[in-house]
Short mmCIF file of C-alpha atoms in Angstrom, two decimals:
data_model
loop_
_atom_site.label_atom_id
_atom_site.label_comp_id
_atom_site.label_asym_id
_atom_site.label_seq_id
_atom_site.Cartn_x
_atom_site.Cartn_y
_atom_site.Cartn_z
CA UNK A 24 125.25 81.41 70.97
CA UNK A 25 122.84 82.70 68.57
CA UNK A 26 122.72 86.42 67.09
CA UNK A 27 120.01 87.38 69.60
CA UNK A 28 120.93 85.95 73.02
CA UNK A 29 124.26 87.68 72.19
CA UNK A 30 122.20 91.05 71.02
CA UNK A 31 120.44 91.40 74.20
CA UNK A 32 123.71 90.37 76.66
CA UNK A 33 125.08 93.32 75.21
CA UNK A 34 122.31 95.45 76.40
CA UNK A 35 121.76 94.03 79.31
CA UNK A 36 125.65 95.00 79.71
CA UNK A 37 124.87 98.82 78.76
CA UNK A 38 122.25 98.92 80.93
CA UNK A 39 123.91 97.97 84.00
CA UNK A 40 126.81 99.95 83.27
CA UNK A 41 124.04 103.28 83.09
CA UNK A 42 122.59 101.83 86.45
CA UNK A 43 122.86 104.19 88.97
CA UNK A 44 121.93 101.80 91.65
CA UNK A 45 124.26 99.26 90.49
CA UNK A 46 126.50 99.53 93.60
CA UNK A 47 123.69 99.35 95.69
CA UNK A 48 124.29 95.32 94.79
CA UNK A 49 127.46 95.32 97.31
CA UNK A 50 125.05 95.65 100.74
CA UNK A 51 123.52 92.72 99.92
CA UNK A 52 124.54 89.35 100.60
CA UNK A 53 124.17 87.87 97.56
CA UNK A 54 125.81 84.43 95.65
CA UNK A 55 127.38 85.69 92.24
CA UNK A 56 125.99 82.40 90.78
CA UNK A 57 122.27 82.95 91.84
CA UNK A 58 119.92 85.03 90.35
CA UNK A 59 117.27 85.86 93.23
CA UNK A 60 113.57 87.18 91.81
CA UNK A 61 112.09 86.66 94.88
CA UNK A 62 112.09 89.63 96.87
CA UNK A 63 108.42 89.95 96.36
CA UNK A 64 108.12 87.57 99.06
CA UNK A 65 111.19 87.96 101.01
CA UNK A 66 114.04 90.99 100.38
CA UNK A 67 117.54 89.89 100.48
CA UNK A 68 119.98 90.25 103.80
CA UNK A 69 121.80 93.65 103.75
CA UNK A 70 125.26 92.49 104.84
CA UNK A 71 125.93 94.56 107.93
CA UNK A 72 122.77 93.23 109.29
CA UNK A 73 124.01 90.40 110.82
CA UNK A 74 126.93 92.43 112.99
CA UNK A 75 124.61 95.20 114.12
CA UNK A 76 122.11 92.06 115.46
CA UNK A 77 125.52 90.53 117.29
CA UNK A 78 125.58 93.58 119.16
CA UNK A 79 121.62 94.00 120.12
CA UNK A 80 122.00 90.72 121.61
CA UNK A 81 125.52 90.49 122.85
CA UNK A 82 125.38 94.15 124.30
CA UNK A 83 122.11 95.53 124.02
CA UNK A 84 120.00 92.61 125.50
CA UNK A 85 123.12 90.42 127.25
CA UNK A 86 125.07 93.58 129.01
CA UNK A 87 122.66 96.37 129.53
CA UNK A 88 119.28 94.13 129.62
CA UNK A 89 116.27 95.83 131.28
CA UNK A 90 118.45 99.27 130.91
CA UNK A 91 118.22 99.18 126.94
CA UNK A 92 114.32 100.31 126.88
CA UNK A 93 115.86 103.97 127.82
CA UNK A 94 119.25 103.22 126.86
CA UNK A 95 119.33 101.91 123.83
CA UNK A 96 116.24 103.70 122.95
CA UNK A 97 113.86 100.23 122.22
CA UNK A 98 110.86 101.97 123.87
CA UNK A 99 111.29 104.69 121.09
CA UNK A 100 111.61 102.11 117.91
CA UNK A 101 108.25 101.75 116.54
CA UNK A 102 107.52 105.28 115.67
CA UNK A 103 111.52 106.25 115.26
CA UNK A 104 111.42 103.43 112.43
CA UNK A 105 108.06 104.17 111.48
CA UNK A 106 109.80 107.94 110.12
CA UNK A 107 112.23 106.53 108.37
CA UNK A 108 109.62 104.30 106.39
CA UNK A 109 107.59 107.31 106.30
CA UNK A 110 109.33 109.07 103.54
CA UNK A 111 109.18 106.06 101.44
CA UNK A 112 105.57 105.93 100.97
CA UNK A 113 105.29 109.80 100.67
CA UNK A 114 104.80 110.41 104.58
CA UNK A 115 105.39 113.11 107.37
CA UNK A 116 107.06 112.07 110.12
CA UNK A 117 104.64 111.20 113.15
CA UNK A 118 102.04 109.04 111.29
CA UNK A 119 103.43 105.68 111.02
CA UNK A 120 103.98 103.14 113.88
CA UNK A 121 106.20 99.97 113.14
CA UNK A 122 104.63 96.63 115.00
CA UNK A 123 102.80 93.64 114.76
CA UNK A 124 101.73 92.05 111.48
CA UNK A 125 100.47 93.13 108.28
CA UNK A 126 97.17 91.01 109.62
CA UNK A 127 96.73 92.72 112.92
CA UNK A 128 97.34 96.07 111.55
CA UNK A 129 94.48 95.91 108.88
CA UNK A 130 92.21 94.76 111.57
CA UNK A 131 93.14 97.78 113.27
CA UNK A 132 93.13 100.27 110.73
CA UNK A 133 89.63 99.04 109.04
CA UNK A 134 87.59 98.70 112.46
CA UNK A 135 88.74 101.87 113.44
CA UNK A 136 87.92 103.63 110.25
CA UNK A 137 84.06 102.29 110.66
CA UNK A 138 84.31 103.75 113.76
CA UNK A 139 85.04 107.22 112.77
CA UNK A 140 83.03 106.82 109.44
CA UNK A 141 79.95 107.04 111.98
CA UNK A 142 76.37 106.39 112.26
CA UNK A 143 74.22 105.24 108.98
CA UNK A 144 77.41 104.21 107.55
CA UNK A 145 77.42 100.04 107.15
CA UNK A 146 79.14 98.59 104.46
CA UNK A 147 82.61 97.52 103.88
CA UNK A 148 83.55 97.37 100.35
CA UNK A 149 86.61 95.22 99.65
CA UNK A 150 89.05 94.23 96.76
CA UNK A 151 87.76 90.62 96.38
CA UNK A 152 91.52 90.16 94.00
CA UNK A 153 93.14 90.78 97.51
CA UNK A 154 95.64 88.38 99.51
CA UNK A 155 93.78 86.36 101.12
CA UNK A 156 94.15 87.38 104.53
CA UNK A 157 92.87 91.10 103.81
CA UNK A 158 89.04 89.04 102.44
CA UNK A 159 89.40 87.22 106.02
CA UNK A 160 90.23 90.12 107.92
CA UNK A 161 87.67 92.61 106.18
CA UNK A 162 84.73 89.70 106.79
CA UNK A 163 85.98 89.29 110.44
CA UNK A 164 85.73 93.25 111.17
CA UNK A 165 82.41 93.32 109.28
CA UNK A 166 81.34 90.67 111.75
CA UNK A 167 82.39 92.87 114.72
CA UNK A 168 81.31 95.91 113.47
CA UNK A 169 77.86 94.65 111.82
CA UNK A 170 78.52 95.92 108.22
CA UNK A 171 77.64 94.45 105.48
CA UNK A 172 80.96 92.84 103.52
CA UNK A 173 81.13 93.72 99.59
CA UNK A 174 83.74 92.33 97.74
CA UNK A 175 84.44 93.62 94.10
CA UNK A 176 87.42 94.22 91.96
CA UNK A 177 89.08 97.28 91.64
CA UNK A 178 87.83 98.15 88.55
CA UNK A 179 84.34 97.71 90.00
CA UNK A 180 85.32 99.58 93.06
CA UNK A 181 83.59 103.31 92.16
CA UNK A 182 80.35 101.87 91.05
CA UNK A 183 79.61 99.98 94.47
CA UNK A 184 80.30 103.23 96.88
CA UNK A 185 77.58 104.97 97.94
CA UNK A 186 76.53 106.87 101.25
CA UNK A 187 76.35 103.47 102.64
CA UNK A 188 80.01 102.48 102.56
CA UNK A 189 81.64 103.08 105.33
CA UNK A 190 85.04 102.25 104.46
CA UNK A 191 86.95 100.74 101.46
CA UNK A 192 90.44 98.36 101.55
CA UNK A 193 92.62 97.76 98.58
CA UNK A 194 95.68 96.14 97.41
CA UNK A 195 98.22 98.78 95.92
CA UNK A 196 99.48 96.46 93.67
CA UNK A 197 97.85 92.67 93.59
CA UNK A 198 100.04 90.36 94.70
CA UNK A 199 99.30 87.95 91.81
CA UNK A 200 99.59 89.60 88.54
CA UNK A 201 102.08 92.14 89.94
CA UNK A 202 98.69 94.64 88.38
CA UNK A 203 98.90 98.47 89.97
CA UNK A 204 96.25 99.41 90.88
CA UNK A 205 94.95 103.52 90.71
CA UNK A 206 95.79 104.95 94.37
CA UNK A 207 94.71 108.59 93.61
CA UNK A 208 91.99 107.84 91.58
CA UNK A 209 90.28 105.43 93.85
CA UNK A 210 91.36 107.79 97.29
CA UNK A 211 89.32 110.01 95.84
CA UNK A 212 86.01 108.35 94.93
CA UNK A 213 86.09 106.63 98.45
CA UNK A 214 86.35 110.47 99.77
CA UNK A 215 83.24 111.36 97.12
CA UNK A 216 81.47 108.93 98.45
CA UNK A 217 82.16 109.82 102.30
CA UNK A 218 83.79 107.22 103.37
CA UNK A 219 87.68 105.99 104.22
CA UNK A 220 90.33 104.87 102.25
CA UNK A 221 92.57 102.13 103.50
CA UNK A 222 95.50 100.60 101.30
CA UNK A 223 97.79 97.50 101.40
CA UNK A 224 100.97 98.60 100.41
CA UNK A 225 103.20 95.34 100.80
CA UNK A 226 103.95 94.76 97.51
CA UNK A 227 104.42 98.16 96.44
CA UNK A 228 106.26 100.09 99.69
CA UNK A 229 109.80 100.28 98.29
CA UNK A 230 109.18 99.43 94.78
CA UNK A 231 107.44 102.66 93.76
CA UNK A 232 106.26 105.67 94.94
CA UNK A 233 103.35 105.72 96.77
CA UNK A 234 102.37 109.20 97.85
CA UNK A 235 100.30 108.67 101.18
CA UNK A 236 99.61 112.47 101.93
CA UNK A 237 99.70 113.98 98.70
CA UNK A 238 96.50 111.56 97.72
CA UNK A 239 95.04 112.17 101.00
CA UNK A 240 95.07 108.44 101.97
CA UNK A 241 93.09 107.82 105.35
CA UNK A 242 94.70 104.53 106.44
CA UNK A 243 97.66 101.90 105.66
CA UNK A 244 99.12 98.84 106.39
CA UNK A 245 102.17 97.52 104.78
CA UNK A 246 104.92 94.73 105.38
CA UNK A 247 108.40 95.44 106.09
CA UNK A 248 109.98 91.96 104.92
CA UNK A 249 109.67 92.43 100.84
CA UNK A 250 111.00 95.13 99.29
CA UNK A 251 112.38 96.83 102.73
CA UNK A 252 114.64 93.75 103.46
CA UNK A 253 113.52 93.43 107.34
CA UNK A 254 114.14 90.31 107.55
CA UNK A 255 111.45 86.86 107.49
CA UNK A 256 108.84 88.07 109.89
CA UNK A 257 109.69 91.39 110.31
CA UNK A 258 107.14 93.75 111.71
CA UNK A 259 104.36 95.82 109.77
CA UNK A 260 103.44 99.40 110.13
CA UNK A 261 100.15 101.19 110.10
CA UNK A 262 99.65 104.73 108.49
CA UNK A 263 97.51 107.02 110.32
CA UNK A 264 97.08 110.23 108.68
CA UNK A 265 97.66 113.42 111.08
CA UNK A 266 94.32 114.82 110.21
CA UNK A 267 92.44 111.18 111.57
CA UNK A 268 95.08 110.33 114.59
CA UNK A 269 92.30 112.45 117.12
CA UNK A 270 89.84 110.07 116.29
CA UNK A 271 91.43 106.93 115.64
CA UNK A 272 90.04 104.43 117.90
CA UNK A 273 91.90 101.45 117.53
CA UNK A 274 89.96 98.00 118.32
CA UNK A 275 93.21 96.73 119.73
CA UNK A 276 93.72 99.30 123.09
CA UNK A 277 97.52 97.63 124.78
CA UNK A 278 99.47 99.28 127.51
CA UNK A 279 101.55 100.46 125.11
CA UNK A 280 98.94 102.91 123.38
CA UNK A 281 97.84 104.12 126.77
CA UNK A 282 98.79 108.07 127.28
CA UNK A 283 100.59 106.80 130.33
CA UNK A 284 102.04 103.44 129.88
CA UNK A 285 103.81 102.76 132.86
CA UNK A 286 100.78 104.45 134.87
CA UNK A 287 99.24 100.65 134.68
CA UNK A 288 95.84 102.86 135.41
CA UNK A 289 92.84 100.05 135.37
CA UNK A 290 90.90 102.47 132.69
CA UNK A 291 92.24 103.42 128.91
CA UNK A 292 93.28 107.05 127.48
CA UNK A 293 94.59 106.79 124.60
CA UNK A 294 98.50 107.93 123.51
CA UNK A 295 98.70 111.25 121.09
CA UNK A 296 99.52 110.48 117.46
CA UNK A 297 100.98 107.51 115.25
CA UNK A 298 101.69 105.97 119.25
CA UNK A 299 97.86 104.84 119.22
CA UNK A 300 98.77 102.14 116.94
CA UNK A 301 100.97 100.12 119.07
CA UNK A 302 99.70 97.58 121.55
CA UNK A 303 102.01 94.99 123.44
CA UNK A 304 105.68 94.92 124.01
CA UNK A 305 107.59 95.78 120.58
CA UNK A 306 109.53 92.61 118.98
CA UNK A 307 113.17 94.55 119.88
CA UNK A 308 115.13 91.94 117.77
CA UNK A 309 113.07 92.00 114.39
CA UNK A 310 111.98 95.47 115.02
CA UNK A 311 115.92 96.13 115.33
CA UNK A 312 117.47 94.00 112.43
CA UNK A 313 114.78 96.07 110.49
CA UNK A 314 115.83 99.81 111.26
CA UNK A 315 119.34 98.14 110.14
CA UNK A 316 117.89 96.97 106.92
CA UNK A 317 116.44 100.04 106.08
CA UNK A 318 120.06 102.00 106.01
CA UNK A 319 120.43 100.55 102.21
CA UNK A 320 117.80 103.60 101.36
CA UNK A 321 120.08 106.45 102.04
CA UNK A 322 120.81 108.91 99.39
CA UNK A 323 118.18 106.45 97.42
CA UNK A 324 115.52 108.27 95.54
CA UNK A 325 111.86 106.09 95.35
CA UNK A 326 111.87 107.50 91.75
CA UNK A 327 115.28 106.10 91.14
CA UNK A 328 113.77 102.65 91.96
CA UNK A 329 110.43 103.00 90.37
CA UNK A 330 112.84 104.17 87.07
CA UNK A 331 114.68 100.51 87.23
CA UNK A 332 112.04 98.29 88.23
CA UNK A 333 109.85 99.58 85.15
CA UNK A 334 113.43 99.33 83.12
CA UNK A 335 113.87 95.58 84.37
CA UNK A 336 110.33 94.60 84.34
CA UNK A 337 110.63 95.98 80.19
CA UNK A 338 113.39 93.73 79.55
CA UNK A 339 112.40 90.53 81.16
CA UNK A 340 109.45 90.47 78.90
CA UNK A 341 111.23 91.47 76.42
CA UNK A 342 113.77 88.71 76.85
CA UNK A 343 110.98 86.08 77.63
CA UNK A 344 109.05 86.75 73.92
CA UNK A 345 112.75 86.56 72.26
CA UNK A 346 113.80 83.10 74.66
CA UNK A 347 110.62 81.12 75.59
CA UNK A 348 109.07 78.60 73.43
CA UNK A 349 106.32 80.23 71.35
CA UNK A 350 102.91 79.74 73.45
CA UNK A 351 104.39 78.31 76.54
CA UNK A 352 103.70 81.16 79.01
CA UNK A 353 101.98 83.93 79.01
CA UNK A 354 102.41 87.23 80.67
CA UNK A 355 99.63 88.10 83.45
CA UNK A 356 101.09 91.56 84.22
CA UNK A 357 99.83 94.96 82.67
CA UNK A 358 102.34 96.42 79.91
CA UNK A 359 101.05 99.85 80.63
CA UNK A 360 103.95 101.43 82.93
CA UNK A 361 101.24 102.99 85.37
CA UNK A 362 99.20 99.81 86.02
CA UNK A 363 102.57 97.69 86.85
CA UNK A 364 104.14 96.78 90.16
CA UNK A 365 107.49 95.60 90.21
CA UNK A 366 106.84 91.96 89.64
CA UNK A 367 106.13 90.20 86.06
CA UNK A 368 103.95 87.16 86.48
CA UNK A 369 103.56 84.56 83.71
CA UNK A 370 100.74 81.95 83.58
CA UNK A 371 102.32 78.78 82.66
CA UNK A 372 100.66 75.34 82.51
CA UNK A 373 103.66 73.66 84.40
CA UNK A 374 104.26 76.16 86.90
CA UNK A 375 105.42 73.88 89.73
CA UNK A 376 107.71 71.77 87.82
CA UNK A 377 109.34 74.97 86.08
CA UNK A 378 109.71 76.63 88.82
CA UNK A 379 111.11 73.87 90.56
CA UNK A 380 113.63 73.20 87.74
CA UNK A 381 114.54 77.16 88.15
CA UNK A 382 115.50 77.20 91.83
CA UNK A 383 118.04 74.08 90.88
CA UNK A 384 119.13 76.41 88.46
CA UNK A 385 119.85 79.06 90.44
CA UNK A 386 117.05 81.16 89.02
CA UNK A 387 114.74 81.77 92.30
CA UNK A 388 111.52 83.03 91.82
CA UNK A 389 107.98 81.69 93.54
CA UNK A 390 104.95 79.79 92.73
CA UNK A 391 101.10 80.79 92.96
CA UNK A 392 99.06 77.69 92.05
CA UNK A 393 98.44 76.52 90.29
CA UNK A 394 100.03 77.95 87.38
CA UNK A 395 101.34 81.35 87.75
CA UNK A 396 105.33 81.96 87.83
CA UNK A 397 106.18 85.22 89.91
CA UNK A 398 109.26 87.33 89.19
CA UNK A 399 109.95 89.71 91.32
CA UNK A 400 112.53 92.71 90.74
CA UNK A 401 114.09 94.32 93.42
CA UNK A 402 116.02 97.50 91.98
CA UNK A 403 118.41 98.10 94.88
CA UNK A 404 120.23 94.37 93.81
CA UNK A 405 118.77 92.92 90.83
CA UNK A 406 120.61 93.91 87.53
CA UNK A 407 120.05 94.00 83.82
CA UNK A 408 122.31 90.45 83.35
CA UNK A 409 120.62 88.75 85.74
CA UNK A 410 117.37 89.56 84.27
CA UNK A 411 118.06 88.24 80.81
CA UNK A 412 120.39 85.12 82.20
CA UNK A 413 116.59 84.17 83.85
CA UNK A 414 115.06 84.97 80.95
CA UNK A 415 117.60 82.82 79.59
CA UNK A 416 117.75 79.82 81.62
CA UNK A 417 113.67 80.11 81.73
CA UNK A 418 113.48 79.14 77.89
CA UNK A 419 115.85 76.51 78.43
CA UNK A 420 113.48 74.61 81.46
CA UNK A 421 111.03 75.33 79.22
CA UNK A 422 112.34 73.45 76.06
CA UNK A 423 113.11 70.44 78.51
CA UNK A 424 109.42 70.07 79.70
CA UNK A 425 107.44 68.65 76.77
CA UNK A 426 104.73 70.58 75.84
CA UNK A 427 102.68 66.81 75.55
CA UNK A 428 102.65 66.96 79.85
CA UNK A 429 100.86 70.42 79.80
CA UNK A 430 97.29 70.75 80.32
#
């Protein structure tokens, strides 16, 4: 072992044994001889997960059925989970609603704030980096709502407000280049301009703080199943601020929004508060194996996380410039501490096949084609080892693919 891979073992071995959130590790079901990057895309299972789900179904569902909407509190779960998110993404309790997707809830939350944006106001201006599904929802609601789409980066975002734009929806953090993107800054030139802000928090909700009231956010939508560790599927959550929830009219009115549910009243008033998000019947058993996941955050600090993730994210790239074949891959993902999520992505002419080579390796991270390698680092399980063992094993796939087959 050379000089340096035996250098940076070493601190990778002080680091973890500083790591205040190196314990955290032992909720998590996790193989010692893995070294999973991927929950960017999917957290990992907390381990008493699985026994608290035995008993929703065995008990809950199987013994007191129908009796567990009262009993077991279900009919209470989207906004009881929806506090305990809350203080994650720098909320007050009573403005987030856990349910449906991340999809259904940014149709929500962007039709309803060109509703209250009001007359004169007919543009939606969009993040055209976004996921994919936030360009298709955004032109779908500008269909519905007759606005005018306008998709530009974030960078470009100030310049294309104006006292047309009705409202604007961004990407926290783009789910590509693992880039952060300026929450306060941009809030507050949508609210110069007079319009909404509404953000998509998935890939930054539990990696970082987020600070939904203290920037005055309008609107968000965020997934549960990355960095929260609900589970494949697990339901999203909209953000209603307190100051909008009079006046938010979702496009999406269900029985379960109405001010009296159960009243099955042929006309629509809708509920008080975060409660006008919801619309069907709540998904009990993902909603449930989520407020179980989310018991790995107490006595956790967001800024304790944010602290690691930056700490791992440092080292990774540090490790990849000392490891990986000069000129092989390239890192996509800002430097700059406040313009970086908590994922490093390379650009590397082989992607698939490296990638590919790393899961058989026990390195798991994902592919976005068609050449981008995404890393991403969970704080709450991933340590400073297993960062620069995938650093590691990452130079060593790369020395084995050769460099004649790229391009």
């Amino acid at each position: 072992m050379s000089d340096l891979s035996t250098d940076l073992m070493e601190k990778a071995a002080a680091l973890d044994a500083a790591d205040e959130l190196a314990k955290r590790r032992e909720l998590f079901a996790l193989e010692d001889s893995a070294v999973y990057l991927d929950g960017n895309s999917l957290g990992a299972l907390p381990r008493h997960v699985p026994a608290r789900m035995a008993d929703v179904i065995t008990r809950e569902w199987g013994e007191l059925r129908i009796r567990s909407w009262d009993e077991s509190g279900w009919w209470s779960a989207p906004e009881r989970i929806g506090d305990r998110i809350a203080p994650l993404v720098g909320a007050a309790p009573g403005q987030i609603v856990v349910g449906d997707s991340t999809s259904v809830n940014v149709f929500k939350a962007l039709v309803a704030a060109v509703r209250m944006a009001g007359d004169g106001r007919d543009e939606i201006v969009v993040d055209a980096t976004t996921f994919p599904t936030d360009g298709y929802i955004a032109e779908s609601a500008a269909r519905l709502t007759g606005c005018r789409l306008v998709p530009v980066t974030p960078a470009e975002l100030p310049a294309a407000l104006g006292p047309r734009t009705a409202a604007a929806l961004v990407n926290h953090v783009d789910f590509r280049t693992g880039r952060l993107h300026d929450l306060p800054a941009l809030t507050a030139a949508v609210h110069e301009a007079g319009a909404l802000a509404v953000w998509d928090l998935c890939h930054s909700a539990g990696a970082l703080p987020v600070g939904l009231d203290a920037h005055g956010v309008d609107l968000a939508v965020g997934c549960t199943y990355k960095y929260l560790n609900g589970g494949p599927g697990s339901p999203a959550y909209v953000y209603v601020a307190e100051r909008h929830q009079g006046r938010f009219d979702s496009p999406l009115p269900g029985w379960n929004s109405h001010a009296d549910p159960f009243a099955m009243a042929a006309g629509f008033t809708a509920a008080d508060g975060a409660a006008r998000g919801r619309v069907g019947t709540p998904d009990i058993l993902s909603m449930l194996a989520l407020e179980a996941a989310l018991d790995v955050w107490d006595g956790v600090s967001v800024e304790a996380v944010r602290a690691k993730s930056l700490a791992l994210t440092d080292f990774f790239l540090e490790c990849v410039e000392a490891y990986a074949p000069e000129g092989r891959v390239t890192s996509l993902t800002p430097r700059a501490h406040d313009a970086r999520g908590s994922q490093v992505a390379l650009s590397c002419a082989e992607a698939p096949a490296v990638m590919e080579a790393l899961i058989a390796r026990g390195v798991v991270g994902d592919l976005r084609r068609p050449d981008v390698l995404r890393f991403g680092f969970t704080p709450l399980y991933v340590g400073f080892a297993d960062t620069e063992r995938a650093a590691r094993v990452l130079a060593d796939v790369l020395a084995e693919v050769p460099a004649s087959t790229l391009g």
